[in-house]
PDB file of C-alpha atoms in Angstrom:
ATOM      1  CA  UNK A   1     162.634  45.260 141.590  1.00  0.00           C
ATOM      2  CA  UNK A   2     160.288  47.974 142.754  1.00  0.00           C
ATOM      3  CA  UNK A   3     157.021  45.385 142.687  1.00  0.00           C
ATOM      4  CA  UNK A   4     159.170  43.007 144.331  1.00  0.00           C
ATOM      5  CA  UNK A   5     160.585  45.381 147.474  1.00  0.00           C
ATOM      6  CA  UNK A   6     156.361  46.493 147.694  1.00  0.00           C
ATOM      7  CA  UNK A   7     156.072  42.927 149.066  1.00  0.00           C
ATOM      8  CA  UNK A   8     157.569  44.064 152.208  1.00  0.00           C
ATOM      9  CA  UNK A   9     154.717  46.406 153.030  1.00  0.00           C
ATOM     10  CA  UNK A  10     153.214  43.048 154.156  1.00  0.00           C
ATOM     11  CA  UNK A  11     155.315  42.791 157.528  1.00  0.00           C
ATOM     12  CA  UNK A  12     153.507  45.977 158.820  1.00  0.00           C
ATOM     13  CA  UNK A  13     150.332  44.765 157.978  1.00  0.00           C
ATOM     14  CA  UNK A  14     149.718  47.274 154.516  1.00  0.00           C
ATOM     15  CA  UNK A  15     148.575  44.419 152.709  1.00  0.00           C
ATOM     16  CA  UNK A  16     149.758  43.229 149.509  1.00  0.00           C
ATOM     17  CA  UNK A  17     151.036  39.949 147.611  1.00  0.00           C
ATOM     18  CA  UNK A  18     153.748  39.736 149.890  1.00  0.00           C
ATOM     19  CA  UNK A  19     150.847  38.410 152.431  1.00  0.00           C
ATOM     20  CA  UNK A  20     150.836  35.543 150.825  1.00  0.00           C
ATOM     21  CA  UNK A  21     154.819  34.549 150.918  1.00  0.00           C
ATOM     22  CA  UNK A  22     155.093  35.795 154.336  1.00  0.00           C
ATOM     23  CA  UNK A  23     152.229  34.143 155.570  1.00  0.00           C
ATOM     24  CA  UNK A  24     153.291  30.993 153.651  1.00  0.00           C
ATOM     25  CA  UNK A  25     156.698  31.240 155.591  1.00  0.00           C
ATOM     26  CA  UNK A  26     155.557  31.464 158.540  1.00  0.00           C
ATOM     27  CA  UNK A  27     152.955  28.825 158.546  1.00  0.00           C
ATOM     28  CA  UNK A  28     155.575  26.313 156.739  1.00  0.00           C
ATOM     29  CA  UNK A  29     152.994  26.508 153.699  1.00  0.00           C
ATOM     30  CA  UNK A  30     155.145  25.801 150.316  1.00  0.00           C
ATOM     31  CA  UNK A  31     152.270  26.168 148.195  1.00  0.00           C
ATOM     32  CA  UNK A  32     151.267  29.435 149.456  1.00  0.00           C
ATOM     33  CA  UNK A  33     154.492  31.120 149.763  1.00  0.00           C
ATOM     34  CA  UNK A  34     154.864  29.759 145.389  1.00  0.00           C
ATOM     35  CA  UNK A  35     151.613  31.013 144.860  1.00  0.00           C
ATOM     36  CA  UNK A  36     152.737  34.578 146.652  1.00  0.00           C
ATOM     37  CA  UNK A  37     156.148  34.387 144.471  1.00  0.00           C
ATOM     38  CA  UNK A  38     154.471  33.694 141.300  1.00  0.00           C
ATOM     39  CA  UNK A  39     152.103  36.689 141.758  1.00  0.00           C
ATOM     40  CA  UNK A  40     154.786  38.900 142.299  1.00  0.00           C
ATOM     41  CA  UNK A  41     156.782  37.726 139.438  1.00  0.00           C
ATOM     42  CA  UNK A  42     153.582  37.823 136.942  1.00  0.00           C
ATOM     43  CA  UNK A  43     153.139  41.185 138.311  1.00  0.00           C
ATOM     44  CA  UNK A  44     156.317  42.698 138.004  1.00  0.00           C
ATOM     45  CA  UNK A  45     156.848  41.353 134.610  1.00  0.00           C
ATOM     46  CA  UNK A  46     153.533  42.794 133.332  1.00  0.00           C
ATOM     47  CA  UNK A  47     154.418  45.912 135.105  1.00  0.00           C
ATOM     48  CA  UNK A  48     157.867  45.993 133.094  1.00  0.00           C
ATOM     49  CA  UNK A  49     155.624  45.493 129.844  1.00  0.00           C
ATOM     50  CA  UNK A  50     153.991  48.242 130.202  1.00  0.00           C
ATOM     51  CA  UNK A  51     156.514  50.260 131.323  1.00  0.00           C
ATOM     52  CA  UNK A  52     158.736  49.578 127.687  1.00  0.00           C
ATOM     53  CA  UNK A  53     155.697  50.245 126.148  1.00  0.00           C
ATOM     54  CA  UNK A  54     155.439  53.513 127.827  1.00  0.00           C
ATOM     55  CA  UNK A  55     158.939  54.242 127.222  1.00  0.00           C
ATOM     56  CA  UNK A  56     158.715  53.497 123.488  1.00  0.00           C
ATOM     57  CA  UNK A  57     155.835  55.787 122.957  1.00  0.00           C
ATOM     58  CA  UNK A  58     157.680  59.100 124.509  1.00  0.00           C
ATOM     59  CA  UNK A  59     161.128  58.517 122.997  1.00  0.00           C
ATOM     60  CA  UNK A  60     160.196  58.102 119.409  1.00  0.00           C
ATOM     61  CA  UNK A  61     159.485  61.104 117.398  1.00  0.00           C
ATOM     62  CA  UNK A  62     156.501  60.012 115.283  1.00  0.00           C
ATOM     63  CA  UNK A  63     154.223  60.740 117.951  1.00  0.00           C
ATOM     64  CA  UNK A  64     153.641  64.639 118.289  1.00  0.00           C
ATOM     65  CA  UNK A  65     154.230  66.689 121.170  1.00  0.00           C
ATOM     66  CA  UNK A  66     150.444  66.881 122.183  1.00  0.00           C
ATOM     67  CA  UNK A  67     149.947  63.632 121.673  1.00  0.00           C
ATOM     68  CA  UNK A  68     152.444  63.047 124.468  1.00  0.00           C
ATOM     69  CA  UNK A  69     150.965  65.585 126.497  1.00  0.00           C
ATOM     70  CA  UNK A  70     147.477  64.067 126.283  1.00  0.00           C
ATOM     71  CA  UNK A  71     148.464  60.475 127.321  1.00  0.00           C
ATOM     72  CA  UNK A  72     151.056  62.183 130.402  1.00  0.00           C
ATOM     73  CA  UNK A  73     147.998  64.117 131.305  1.00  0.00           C
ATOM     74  CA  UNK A  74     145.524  61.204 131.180  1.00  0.00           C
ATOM     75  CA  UNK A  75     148.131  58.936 133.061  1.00  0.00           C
ATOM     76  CA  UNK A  76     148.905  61.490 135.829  1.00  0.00           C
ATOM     77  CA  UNK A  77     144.425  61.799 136.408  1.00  0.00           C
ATOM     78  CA  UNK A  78     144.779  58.196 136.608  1.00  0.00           C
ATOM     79  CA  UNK A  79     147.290  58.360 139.229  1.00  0.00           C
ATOM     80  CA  UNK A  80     145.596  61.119 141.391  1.00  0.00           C
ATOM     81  CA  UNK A  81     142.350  59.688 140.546  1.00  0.00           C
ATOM     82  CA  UNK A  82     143.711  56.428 142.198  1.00  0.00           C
ATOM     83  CA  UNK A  83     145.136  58.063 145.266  1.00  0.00           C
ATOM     84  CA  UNK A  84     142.721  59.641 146.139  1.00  0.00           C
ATOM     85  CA  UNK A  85     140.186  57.327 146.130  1.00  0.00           C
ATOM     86  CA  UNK A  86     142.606  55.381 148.700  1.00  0.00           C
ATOM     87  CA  UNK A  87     142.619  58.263 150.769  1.00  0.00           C
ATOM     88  CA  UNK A  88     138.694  59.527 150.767  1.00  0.00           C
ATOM     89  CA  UNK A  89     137.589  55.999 151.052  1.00  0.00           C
ATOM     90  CA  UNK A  90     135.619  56.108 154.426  1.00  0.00           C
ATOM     91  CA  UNK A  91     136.381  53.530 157.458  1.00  0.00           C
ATOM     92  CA  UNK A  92     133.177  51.735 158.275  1.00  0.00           C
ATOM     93  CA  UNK A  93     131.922  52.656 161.551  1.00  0.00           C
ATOM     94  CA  UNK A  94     130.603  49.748 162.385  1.00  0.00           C
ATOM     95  CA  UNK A  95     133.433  47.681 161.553  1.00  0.00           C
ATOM     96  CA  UNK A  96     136.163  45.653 164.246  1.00  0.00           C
ATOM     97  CA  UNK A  97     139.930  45.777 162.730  1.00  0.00           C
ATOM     98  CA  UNK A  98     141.501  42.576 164.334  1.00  0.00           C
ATOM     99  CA  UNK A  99     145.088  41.951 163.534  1.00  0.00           C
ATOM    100  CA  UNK A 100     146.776  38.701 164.511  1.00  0.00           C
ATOM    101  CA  UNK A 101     150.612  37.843 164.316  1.00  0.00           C
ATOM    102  CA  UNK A 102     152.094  35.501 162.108  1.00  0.00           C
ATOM    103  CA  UNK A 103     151.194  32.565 163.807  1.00  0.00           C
ATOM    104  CA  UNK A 104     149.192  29.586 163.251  1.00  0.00           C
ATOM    105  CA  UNK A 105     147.386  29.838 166.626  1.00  0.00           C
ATOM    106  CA  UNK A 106     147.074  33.462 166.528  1.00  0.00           C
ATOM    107  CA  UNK A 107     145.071  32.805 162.872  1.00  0.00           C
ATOM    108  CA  UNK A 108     142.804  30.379 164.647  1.00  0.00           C
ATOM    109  CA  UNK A 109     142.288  32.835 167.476  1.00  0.00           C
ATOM    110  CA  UNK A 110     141.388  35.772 165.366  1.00  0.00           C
ATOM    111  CA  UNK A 111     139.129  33.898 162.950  1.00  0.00           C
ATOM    112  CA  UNK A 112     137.661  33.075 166.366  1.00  0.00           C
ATOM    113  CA  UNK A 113     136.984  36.350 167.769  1.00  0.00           C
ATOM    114  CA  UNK A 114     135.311  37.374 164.155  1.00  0.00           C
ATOM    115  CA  UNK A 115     132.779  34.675 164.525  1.00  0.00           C
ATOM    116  CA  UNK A 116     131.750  35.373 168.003  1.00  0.00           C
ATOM    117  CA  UNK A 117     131.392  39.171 167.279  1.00  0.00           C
ATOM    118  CA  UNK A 118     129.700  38.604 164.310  1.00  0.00           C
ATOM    119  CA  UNK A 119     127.133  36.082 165.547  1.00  0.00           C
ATOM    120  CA  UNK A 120     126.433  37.958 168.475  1.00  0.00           C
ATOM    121  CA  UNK A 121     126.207  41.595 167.401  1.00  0.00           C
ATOM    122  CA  UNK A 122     125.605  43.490 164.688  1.00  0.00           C
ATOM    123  CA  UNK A 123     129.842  44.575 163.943  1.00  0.00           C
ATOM    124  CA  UNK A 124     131.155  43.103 160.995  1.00  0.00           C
ATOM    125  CA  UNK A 125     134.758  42.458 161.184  1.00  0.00           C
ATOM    126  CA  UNK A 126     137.826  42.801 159.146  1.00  0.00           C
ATOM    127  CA  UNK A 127     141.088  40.961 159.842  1.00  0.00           C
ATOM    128  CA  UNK A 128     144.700  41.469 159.067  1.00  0.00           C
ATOM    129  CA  UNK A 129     146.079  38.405 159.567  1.00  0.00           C
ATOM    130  CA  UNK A 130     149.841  38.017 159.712  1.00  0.00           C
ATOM    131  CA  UNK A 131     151.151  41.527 160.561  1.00  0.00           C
ATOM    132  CA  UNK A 132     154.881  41.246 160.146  1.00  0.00           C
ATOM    133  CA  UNK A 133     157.125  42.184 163.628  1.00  0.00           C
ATOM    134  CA  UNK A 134     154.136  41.125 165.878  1.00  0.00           C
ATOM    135  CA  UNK A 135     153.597  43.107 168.817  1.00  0.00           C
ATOM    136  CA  UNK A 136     156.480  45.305 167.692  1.00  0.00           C
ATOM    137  CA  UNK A 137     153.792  46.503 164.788  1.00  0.00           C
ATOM    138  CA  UNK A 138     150.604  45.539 166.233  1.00  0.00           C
ATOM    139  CA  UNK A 139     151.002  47.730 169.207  1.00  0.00           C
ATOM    140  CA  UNK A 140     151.966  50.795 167.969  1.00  0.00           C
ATOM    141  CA  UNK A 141     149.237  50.402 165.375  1.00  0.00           C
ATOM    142  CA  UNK A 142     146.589  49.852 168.156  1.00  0.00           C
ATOM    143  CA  UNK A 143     147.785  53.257 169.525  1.00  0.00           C
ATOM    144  CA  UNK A 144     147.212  54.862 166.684  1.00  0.00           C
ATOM    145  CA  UNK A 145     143.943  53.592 166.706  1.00  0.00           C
ATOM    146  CA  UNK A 146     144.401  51.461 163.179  1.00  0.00           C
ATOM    147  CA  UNK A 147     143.834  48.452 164.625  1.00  0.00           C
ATOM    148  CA  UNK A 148     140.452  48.072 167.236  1.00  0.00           C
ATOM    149  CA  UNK A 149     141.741  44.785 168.984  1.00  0.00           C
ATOM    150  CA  UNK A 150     144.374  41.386 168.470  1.00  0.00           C
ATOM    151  CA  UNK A 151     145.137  38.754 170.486  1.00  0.00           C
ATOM    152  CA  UNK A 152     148.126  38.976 172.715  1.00  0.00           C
ATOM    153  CA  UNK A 153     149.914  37.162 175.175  1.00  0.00           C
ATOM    154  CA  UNK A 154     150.606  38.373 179.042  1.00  0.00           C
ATOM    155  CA  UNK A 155     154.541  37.220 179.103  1.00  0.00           C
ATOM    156  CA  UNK A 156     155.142  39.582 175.914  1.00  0.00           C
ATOM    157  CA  UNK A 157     153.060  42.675 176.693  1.00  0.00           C
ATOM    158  CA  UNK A 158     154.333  42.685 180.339  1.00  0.00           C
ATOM    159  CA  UNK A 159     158.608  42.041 178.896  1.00  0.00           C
ATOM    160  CA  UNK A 160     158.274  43.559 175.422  1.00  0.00           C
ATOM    161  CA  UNK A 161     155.649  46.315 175.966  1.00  0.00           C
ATOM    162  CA  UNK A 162     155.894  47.468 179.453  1.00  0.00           C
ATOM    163  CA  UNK A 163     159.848  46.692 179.550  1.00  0.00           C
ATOM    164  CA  UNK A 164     159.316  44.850 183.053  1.00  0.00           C
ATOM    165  CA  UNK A 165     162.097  41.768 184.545  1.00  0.00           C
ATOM    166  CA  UNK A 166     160.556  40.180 187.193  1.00  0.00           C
ATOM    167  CA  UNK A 167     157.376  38.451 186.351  1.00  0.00           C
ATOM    168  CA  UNK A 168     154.772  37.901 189.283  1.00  0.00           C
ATOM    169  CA  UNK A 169     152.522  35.411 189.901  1.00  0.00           C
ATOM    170  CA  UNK A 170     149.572  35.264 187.201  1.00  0.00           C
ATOM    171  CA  UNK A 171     146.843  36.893 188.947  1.00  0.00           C
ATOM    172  CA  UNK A 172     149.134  40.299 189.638  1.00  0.00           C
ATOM    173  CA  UNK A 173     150.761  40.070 186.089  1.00  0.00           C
ATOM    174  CA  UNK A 174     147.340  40.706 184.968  1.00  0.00           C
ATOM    175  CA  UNK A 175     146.055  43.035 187.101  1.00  0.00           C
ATOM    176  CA  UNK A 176     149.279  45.120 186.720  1.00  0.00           C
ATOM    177  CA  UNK A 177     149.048  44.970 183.120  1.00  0.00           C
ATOM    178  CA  UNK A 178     145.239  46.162 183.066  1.00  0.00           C
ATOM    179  CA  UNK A 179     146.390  48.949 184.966  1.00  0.00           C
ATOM    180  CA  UNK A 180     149.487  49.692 183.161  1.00  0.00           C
ATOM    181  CA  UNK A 181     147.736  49.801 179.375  1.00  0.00           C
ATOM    182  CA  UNK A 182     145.025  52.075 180.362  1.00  0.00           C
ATOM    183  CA  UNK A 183     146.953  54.492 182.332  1.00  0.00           C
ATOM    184  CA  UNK A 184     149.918  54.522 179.829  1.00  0.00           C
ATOM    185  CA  UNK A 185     147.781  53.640 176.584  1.00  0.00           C
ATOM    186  CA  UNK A 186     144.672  53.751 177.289  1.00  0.00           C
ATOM    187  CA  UNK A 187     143.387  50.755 175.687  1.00  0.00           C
ATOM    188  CA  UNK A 188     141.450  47.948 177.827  1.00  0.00           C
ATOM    189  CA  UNK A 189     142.427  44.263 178.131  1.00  0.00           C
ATOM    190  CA  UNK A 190     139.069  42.673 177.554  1.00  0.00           C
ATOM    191  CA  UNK A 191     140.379  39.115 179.448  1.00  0.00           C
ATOM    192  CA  UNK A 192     141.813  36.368 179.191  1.00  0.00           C
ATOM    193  CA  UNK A 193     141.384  32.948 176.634  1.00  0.00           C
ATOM    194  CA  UNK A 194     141.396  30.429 179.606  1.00  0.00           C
ATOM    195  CA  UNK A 195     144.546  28.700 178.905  1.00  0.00           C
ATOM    196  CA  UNK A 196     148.328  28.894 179.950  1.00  0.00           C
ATOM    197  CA  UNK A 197     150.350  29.336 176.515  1.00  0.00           C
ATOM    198  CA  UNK A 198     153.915  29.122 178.046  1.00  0.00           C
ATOM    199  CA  UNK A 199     157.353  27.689 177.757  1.00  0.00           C
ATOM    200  CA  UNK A 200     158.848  24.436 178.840  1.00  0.00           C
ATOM    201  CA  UNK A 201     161.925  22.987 178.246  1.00  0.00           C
ATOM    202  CA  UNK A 202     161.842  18.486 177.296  1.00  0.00           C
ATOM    203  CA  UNK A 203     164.529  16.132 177.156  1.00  0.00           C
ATOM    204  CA  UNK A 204     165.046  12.748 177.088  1.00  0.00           C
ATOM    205  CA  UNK A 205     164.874  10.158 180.209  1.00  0.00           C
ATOM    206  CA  UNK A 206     168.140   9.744 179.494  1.00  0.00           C
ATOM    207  CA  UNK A 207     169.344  13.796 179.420  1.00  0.00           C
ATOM    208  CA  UNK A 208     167.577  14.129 182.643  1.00  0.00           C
ATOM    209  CA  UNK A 209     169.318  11.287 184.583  1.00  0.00           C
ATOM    210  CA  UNK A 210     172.866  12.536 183.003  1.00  0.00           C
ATOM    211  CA  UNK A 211     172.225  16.148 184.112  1.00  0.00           C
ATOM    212  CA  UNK A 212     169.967  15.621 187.145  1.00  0.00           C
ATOM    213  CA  UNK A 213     167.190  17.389 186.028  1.00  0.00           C
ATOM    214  CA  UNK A 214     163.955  17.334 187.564  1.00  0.00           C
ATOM    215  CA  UNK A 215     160.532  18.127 186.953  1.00  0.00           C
ATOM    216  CA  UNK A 216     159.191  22.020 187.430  1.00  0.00           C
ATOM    217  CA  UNK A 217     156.316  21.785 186.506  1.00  0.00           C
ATOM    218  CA  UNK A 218     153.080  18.652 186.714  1.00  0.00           C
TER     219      UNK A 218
END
């Protein structure tokens, strides 16, 4: 249950097998989200071995008292000896953190953005692809500084984010929200991708005639 519920670590972007099933959700990819399951399961089943094992060797009484005290000890340097190499471990310098949100695009764009920065400088560049919540996660992480850059869209930054209603013409949204994330967050919006990834609504000929719809947009 415990190996299982770690899975969840994946939707704030900790890592994990539970990558793998979310990512596999997300992206409508059976194979992936059976190959995350199966991990997990093999995994916590191990995990359960071990832990009988464990079990059996402190409750019986054949084994002395110091003998149980040596293999606690040895299992709790283990532990420490494991957490703290998870803490000490240094953050490359010279490394980019990119996260993306669970999106098929937004995997595109950040492999993308680690190719270009790579080729063209010498940064190397880790990704965390998939980071559960999106922006809800990504942002606050970015704050924080745990995250250098990601890909994000005006429309949520400027709704989600900044909490604003009315949405101005393109031009202002961006200028406003370059002025609005360094002054409230102080992190830069680099620019923008060159294309319009918004909304539209499509019906049949049909629907339209019925309903008198027209077209918005060309």
């Amino acid at each position: 249950m415990t190996i299982a519920l770690a899975g969840i670590a994946s939707f704030i972007g900790a890592g994990g097998l539970g990558v793998a099933i979310y990512r596999g959700i997300t992206t409508n990819n059976l194979t992936m989200t059976l190959a995350g399951s199966l991990a997990v399961a093999v995994l916590a089943f191990v995990f359960d071995i071990l832990m009988n094992i464990l079990e059996s060797f402190f409750t019986k009484r054949k084994h002395s008292r110091k003998q149980k005290r040596a293999v606690a000890v040895v299992l709790l340097c283990i532990l420490l000896a494991g957490c703290t190499t998870m803490l000490t471990i240094p953050s490359k310098k010279d490394t980019i953190h990119i996260a993306t949100k669970p999106m098929t695009e937004e995997f595109i764009i950040g492999e993308m953005l680690k190719q270009l920065i790579e080729d063209r400088t010498d940064l190397s560049v880790e990704i965390t692809k998939g980071v559960g919540g999106g922006t809800s996660n990504i942002h606050p992480a970015m704050v924080k500084g745990d995250f250098d850059m990601y890909p994000e869209y005006t429309g949520t930054s400027w709704s989600f984010v900044l909490k604003k209603k009315e949405i101005p013409e393109h031009d202002i949204l961006y200028k406003e929200l370059v002025r609005e994330y360094k002054q409230q967050y102080h992190l830069e919006w680099t620019g923008l991708y060159g294309f319009n990834n918004t909304y539209g609504i499509a019906v049949t000929k049909e629907t339209a005639q019925r309903y008198h719809l027209k077209i918005i947009v060309r």
